[in-house]
Tab-separated table of C-alpha atoms and ligand atoms in Angstrom:
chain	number	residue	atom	x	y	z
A	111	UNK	CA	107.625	74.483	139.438
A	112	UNK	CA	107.578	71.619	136.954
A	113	UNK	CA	105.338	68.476	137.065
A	114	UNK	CA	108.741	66.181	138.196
A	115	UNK	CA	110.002	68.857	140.793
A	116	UNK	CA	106.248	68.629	142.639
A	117	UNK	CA	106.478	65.337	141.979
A	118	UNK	CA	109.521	64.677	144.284
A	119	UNK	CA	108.254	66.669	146.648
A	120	UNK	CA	105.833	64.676	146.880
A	121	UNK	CA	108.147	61.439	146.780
A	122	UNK	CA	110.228	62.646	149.829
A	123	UNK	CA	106.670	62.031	152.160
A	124	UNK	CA	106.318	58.669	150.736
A	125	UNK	CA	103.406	59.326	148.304
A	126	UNK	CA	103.914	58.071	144.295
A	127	UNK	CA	101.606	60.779	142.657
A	128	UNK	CA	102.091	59.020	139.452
A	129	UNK	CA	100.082	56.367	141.095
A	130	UNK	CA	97.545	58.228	142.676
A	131	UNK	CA	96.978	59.747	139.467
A	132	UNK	CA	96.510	56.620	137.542
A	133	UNK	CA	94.132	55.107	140.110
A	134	UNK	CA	92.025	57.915	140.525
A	135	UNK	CA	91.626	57.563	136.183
A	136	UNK	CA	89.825	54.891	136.342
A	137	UNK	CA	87.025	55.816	139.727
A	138	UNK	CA	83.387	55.993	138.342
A	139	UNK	CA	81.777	59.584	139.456
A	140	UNK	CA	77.712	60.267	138.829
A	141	UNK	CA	77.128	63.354	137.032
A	142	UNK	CA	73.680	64.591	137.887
A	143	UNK	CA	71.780	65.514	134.877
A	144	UNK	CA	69.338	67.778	136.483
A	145	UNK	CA	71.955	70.654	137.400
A	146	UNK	CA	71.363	71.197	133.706
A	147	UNK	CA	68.035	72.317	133.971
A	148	UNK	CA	67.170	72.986	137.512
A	149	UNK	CA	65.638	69.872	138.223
A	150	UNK	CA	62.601	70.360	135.646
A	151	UNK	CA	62.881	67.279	133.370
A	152	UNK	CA	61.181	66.731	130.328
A	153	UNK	CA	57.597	64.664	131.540
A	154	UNK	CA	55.501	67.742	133.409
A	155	UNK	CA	54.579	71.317	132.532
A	156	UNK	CA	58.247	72.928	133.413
A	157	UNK	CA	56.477	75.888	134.750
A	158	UNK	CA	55.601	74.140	137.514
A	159	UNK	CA	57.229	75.089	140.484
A	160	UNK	CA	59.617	72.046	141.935
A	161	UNK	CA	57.459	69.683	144.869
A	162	UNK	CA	58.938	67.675	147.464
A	163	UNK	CA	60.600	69.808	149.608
A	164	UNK	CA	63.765	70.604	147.303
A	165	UNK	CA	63.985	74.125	145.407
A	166	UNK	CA	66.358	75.244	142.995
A	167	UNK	CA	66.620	80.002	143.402
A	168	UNK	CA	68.251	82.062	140.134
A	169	UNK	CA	67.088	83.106	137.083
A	170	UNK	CA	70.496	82.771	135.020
A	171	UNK	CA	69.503	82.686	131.676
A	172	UNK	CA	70.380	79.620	129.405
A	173	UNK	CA	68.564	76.526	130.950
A	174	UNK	CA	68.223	73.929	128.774
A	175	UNK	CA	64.752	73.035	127.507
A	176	UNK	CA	65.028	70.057	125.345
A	177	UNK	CA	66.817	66.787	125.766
A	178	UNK	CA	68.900	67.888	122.387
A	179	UNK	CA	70.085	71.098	124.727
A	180	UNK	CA	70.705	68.913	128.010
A	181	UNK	CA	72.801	66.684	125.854
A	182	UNK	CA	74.932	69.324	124.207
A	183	UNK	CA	75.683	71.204	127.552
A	184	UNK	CA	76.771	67.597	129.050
A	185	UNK	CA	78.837	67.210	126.455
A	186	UNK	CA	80.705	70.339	127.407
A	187	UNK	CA	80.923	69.192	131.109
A	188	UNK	CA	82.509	65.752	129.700
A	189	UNK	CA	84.752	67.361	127.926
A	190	UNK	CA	85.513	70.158	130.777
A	191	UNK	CA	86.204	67.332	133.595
A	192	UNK	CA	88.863	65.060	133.982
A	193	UNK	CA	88.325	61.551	135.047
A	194	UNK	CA	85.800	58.923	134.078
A	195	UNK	CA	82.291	59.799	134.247
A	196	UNK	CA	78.712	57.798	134.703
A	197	UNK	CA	75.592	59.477	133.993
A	198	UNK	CA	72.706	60.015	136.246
A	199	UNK	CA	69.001	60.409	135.506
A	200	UNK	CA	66.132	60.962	137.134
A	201	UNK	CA	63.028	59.312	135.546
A	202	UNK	CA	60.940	62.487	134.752
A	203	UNK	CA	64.090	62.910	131.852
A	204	UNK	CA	62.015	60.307	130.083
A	205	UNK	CA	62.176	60.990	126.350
A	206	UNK	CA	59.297	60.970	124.029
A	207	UNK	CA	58.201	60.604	120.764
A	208	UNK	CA	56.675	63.307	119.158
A	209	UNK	CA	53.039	63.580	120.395
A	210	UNK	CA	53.642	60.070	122.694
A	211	UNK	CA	53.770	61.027	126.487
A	212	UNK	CA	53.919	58.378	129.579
A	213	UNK	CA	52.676	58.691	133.150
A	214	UNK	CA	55.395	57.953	135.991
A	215	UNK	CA	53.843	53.993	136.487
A	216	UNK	CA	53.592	53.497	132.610
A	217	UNK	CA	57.353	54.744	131.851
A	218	UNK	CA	59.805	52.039	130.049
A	219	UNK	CA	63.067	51.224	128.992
A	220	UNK	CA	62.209	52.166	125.760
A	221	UNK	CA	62.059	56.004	126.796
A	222	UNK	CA	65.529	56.023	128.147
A	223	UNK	CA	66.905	54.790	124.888
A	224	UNK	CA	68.268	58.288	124.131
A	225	UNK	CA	70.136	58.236	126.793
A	226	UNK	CA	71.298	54.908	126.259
A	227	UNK	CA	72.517	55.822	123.071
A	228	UNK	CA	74.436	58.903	124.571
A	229	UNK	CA	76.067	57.173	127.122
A	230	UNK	CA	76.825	54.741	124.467
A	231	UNK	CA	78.311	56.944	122.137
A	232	UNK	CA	80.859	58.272	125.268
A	233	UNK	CA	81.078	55.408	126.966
A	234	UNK	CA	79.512	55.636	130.106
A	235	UNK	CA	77.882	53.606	132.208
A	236	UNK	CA	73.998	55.044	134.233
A	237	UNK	CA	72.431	55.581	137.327
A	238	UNK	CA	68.822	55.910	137.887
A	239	UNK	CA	66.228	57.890	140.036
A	240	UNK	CA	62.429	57.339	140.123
A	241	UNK	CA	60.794	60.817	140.233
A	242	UNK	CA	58.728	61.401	143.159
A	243	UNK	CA	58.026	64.608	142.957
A	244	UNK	CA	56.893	67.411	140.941
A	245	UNK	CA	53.750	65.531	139.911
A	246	UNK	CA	49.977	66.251	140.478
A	247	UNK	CA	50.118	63.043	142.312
A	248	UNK	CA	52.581	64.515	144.566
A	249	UNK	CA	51.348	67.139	146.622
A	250	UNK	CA	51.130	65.383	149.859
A	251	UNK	CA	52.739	61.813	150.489
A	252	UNK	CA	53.676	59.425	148.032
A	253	UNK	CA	55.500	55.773	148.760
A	254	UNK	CA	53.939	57.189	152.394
A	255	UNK	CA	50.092	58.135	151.713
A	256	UNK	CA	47.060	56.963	153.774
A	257	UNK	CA	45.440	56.743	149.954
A	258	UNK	CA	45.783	53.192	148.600
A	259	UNK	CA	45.870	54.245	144.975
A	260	UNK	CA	48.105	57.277	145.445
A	261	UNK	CA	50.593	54.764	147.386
A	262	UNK	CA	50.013	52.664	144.158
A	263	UNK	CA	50.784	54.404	141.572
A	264	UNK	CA	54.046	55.284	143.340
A	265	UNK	CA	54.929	51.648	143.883
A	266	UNK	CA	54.414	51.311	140.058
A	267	UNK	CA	56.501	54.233	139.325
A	268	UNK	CA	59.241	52.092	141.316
A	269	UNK	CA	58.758	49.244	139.602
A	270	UNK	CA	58.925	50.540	136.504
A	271	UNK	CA	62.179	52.037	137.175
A	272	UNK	CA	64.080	48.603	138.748
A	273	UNK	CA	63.199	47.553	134.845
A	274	UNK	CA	64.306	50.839	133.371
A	275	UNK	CA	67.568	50.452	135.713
A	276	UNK	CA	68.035	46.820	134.612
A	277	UNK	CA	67.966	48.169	131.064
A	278	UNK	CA	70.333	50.766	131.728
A	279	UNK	CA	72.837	48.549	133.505
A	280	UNK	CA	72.673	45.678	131.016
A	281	UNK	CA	72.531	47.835	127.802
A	282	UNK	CA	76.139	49.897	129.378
A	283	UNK	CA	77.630	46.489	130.919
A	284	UNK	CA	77.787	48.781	134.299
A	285	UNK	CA	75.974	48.263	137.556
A	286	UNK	CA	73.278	51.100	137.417
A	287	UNK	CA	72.665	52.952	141.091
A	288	UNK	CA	68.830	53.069	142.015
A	289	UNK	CA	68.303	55.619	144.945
A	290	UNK	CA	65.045	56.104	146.014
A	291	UNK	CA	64.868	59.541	147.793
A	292	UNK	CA	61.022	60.867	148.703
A	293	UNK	CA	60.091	64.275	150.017
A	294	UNK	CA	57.196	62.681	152.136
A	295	UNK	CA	56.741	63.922	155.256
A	296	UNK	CA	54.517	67.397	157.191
A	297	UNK	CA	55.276	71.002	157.712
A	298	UNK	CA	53.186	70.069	161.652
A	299	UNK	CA	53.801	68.232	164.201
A	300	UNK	CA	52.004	64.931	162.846
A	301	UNK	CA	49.354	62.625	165.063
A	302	UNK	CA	50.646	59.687	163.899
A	303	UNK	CA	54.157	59.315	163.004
A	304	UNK	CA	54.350	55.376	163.105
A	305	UNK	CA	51.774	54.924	160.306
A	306	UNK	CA	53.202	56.573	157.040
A	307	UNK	CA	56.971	54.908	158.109
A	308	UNK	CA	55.283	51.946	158.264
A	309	UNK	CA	53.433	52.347	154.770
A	310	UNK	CA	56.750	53.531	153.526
A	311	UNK	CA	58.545	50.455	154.387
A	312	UNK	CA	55.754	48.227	152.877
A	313	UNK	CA	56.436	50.125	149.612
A	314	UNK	CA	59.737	50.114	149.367
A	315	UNK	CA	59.161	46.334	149.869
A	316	UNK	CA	56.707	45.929	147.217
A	317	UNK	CA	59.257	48.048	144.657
A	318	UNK	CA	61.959	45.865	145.227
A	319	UNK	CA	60.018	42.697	144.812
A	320	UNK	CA	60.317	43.353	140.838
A	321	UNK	CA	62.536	40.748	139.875
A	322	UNK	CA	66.430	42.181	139.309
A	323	UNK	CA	70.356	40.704	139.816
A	324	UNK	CA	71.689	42.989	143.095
A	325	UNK	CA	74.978	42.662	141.058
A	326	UNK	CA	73.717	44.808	138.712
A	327	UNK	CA	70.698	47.069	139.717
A	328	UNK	CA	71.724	48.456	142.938
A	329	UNK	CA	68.593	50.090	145.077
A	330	UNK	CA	69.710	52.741	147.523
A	331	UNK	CA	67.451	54.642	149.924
A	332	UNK	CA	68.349	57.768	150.401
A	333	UNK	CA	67.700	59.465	153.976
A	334	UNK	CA	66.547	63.399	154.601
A	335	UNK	CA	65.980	65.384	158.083
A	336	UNK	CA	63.905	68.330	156.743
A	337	UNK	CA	62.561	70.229	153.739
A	338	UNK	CA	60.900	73.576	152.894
A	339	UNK	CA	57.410	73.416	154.027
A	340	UNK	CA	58.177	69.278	155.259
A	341	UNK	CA	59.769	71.081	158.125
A	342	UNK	CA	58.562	68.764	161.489
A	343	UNK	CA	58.615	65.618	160.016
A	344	UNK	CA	60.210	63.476	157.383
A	345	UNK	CA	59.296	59.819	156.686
A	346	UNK	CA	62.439	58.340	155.376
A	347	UNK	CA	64.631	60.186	158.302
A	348	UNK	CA	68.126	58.703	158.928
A	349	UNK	CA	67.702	56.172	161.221
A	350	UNK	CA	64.332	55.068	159.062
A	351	UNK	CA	66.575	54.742	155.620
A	352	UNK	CA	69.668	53.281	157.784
A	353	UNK	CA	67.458	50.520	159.655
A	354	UNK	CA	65.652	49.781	156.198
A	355	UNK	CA	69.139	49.465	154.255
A	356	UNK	CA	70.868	47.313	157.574
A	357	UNK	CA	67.501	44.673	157.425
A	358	UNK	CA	68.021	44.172	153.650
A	359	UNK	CA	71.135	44.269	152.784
A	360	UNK	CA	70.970	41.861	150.119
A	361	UNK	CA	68.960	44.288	147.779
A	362	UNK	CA	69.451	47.463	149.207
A	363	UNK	CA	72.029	49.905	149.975
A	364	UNK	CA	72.055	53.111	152.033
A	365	UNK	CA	72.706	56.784	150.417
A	366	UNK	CA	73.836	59.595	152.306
A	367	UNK	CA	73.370	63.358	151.135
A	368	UNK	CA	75.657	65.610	153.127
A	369	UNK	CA	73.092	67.880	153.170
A	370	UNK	CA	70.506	65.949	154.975
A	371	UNK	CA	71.709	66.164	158.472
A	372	UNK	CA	71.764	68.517	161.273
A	373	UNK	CA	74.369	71.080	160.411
A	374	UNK	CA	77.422	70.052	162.875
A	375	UNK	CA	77.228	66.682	161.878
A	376	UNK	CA	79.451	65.162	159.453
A	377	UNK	CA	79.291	62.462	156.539
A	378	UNK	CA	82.981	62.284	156.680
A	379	UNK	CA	82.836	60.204	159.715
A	380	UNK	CA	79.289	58.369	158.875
A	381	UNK	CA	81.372	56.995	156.283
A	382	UNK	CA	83.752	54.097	158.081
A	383	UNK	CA	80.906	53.907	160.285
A	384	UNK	CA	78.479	52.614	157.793
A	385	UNK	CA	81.222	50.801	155.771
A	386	UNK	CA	82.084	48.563	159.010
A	387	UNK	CA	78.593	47.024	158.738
A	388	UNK	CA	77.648	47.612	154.607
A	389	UNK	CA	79.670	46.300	151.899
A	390	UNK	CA	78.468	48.984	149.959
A	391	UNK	CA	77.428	52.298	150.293
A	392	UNK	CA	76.431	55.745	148.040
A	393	UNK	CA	76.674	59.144	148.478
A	394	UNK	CA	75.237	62.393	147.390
A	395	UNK	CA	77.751	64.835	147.502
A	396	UNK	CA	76.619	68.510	147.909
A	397	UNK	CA	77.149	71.788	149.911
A	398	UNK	CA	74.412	72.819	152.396
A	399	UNK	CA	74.531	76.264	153.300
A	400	UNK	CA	72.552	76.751	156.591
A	401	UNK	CA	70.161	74.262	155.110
A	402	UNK	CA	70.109	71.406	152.276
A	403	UNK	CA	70.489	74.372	149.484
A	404	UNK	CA	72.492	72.216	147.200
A	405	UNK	CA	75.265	74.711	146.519
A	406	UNK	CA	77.962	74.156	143.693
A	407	UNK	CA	80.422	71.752	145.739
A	408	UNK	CA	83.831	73.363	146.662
A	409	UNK	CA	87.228	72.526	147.606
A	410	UNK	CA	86.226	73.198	151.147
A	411	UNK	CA	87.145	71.117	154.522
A	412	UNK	CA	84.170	68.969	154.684
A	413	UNK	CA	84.558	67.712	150.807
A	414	UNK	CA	87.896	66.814	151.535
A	415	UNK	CA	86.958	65.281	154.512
A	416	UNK	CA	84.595	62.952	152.712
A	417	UNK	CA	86.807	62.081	149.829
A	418	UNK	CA	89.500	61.536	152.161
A	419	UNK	CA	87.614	59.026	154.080
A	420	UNK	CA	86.170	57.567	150.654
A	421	UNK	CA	89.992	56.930	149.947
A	422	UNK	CA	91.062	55.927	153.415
A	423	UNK	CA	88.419	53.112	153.688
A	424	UNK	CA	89.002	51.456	150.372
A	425	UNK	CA	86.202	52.824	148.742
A	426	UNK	CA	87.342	53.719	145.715
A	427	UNK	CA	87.486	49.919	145.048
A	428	UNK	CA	83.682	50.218	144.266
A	429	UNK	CA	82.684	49.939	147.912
A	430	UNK	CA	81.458	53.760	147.662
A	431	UNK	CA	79.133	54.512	144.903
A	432	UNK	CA	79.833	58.390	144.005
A	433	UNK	CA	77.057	60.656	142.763
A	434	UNK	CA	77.096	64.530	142.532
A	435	UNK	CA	73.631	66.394	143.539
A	436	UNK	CA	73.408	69.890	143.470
A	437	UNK	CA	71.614	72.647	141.768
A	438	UNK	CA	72.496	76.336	141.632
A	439	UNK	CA	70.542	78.038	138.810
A	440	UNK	CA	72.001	81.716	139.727
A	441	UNK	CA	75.233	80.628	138.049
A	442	UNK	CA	75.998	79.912	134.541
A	443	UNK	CA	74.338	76.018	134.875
A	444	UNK	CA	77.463	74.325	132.726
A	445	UNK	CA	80.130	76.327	134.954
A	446	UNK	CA	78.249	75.272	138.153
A	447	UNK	CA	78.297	71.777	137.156
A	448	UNK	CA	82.659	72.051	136.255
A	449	UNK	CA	83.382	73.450	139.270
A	450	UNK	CA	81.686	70.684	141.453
A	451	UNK	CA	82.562	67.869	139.574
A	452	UNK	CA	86.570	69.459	139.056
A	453	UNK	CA	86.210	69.815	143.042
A	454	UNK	CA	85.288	66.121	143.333
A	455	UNK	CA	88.250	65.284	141.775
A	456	UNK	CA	90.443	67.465	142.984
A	457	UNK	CA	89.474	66.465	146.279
A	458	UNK	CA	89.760	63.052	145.473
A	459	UNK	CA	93.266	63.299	144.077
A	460	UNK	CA	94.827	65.294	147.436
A	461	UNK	CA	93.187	62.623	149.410
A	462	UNK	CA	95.355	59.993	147.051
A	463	UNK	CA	98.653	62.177	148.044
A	464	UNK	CA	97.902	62.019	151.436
A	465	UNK	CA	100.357	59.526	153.331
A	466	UNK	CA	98.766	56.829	155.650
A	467	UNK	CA	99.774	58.750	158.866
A	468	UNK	CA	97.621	55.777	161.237
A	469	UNK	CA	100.670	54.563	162.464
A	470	UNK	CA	101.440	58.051	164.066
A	471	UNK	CA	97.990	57.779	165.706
A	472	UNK	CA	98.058	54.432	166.765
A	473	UNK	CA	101.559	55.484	168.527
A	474	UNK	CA	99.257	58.637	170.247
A	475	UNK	CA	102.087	60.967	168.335
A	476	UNK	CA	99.241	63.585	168.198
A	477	UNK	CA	101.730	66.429	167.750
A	478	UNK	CA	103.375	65.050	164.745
A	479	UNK	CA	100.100	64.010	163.268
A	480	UNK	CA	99.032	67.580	163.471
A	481	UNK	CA	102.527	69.372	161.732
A	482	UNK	CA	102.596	66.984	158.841
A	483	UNK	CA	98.861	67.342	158.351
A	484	UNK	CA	99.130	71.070	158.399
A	485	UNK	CA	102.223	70.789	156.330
A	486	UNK	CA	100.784	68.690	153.626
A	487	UNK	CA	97.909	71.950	152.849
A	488	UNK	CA	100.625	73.749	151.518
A	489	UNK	CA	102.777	70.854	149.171
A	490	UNK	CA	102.258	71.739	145.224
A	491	UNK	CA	99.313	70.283	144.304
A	492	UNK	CA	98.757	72.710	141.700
A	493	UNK	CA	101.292	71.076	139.766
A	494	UNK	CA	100.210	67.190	140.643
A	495	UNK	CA	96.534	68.127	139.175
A	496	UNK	CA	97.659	70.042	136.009
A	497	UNK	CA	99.348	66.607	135.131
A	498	UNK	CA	95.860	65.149	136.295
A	499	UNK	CA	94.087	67.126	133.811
A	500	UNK	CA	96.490	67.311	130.510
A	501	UNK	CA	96.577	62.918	131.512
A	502	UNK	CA	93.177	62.809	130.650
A	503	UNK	CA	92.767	64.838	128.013
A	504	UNK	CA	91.021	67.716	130.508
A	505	UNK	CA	91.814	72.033	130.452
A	506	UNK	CA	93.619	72.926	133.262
A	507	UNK	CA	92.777	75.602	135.456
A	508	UNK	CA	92.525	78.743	133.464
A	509	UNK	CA	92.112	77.126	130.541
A	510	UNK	CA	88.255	76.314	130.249
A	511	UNK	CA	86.451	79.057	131.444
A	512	UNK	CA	86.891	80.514	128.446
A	513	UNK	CA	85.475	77.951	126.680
A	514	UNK	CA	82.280	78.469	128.905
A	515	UNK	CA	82.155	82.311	128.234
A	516	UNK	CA	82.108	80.907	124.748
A	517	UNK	CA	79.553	78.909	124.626
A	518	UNK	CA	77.255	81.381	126.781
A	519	UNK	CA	77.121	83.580	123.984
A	520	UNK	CA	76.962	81.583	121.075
A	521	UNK	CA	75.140	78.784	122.408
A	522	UNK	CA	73.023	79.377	125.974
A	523	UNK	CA	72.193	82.786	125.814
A	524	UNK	CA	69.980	82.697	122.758
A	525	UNK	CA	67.752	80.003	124.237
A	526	UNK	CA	64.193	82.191	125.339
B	871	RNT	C1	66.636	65.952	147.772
B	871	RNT	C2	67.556	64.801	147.552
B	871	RNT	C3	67.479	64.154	146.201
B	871	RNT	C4	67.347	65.148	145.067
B	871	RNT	C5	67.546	64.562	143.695
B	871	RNT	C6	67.091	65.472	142.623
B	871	RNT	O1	66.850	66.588	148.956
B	871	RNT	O2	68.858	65.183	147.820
B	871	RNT	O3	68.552	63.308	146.028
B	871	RNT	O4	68.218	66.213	145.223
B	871	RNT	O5	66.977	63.316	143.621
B	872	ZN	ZN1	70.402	63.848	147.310
């Protein structure tokens, strides 16, 4: 079937894929730079295993070691994925000078400028993480601890980054996404649960008292329900992160992971819900399995759930800030990242040839609503996101695996 024949197909239901296409061209999505590496960065001893609750499980050889090799295996991912990208960094990707070396609460702009100058160079704009974890000072709680300096230097750390996301946003022209995600919290039942939410909502204050324009540095907290070995309680649980982001909404924004809740709940549907009381929201898109394992995203229900909503509520508009976080390092690390992000927008672009069936609901046609939604999973989509891809300049399916497999051998595999 040709491009024009799927194409009226898709006419005779009263969706313009030509439009969809073109709209969905232009929608921002966060590549995560730490599916590159398996969330090591470049600031601490990489053979240090990964604090804070969150684990990365393979051995697949290839992971790149250097900012140079991060760089170059992004660029393949740009080049592999259609639509427009924004970076995303997490602050322990700070880059040095040779011999020069920052703690978390001394980083600056200045070590970011790398990365400025990539984005730069490919015209993206950058969102931002502070880093707390994998650090000797985080073993137990951080923006949480009972220890004043601890909770300190943490609160510097934050600080430091609302400047190093001001820098980022202002250098690219683009709003620059903050999220502040922790691992605090205890593998036991605690004694005293009130006290480190407390302390945690004190520090988040005293971060985003450094001085920044909400228009353009845009702090998100980001909520969690469990981690490995932080299995009975977690500080910055839902409704902590959700009440925190509702009482200061003029600086703050909430982030949901979908792989921080219990497992038969869905972000699908916390996503009108939040957007009926937050102009803005972000998300971490992901795929739990059993457990927040941060599997390579698929084309499965739930994605298309999410993007369908994201679509639905008029959030593509900029009222849903999209990020990518997961982190599979059994896989080849570049072809992990493709799949997701080609997912993403795959996802995305089905959700933009879906027809507006709400009048159907709002006449209680339930039966109707039901054929034409199971009818629509088998229309020729195939054909509407090959166009997708050879519009922007993207392989189509088939066509850049290859180019992976490539790359492997001449490229990955001879890294030690
Ligand atoms: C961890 C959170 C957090 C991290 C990244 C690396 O459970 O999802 O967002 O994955 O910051
Ligand atoms: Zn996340």
């Amino acid at each position: 079937m040709s491009y024009a024949e799927a194409k009226a197909k898709y006419a005779a239901i009263g969706v313009d894929t030509d439009k969809a296409m073109e709209i969905l061209k232009s929608v921002p999505v966060s590549l995560h730079c730490w599916q590159g590496d398996d969330v090591r960065g470049f600031d601490t001893d990489p053979s240090k295993p990964l604090t804070g609750g969150i684990q990365t499980t393979g051995n697949y050889p290839g992971r790149a070691r250097t900012p140079e090799e991060l760089m170059a295996d992004l660029d393949m991912v740009l080049k592999l994925c259609p639509g427009t990208k924004k970076m995303n960094l997490h602050a322990s990707y700070a880059i040095f000078e040779e011999g020069e070396w920052a703690d978390r609460d001394q980083l600056e702009p200045k070590h970011f400028q790398k990365w400025v100058d990539f984005c730069k160079e490919r015209g993206l704009g950058c969102d931002f993480n502070p880093t707390f974890f994998s650090h000797p000072k985080a073993n137990g709680l951080t923006l949480s601890s009972p220890d004043p300096e601890i909770r300190k230097f943490w609160i510097d750390h934050g600080k430091a980054c609302i400047r190093i996301s001001n820098y980022l946003a202002q250098e690219l022209g683009q709003p620059c996404v903050m999220n502040i995600w922790t691992g605090d919290g205890f593998k036991d039942i605690p004694a005293d649960r009130m006290g480190p939410r407390v302390r945690y909502k004190e520090a988040i204050d005293e971060i985003l008292s450094e001085p920044f324009d909400f228009n353009m540095v845009k702090p998100c907290v980001e909520s969690k329900v469990f981690g490995i070995g932080v299995e009975a309680y977690t500080v910055g649980s839902a409704e902590f992160s959700l009440g925190y982001a509702a009482m200061n909404k003029d600086r703050c924004i909430p982030l949901m992971d979908n792989g921080h809740y219990h497992p038969t709940e869905v972000v699908s549907d916390k996503i009108p819900a939040l957007l009926a009381f937050f102009p803005e929201i972000a998300l971490h898109i992901t795929r739990p399995i059993r457990w927040d394992s941060d599997h390579v995203v698929l084309l499965d229900d739930e994605t298309r759930e999410i993007c369908k909503e994201i679509v639905r509520c008029g959030g593509l508009e900029g009222r849903v800030k999209i990020a990518l976080d997961y982190f599979d390092a059994s896989i080849n690390r570049i072809a992990a990242w493709t799949v997701g992000l080609r997912n993403i927008q795959k996802a995305l672009l089905m959700a933009l040839c879906t027809p507006d069936f709400t009048k159907l609901q709002n006449e209680d046609d339930w039966t109707q609503l039901m054929v034409l939604q199971e009818e629509l999973k088998t229309m020729p989509f195939g054909e509407i996101w090959e166009q997708y891809c050879n519009l922007c300049g993207a392989p189509a399916d088939g066509a850049w695996f290859g180019m992976v497999k490539q790359y492997e051998s001449e490229v990955q595999i001879k890294r030690g």
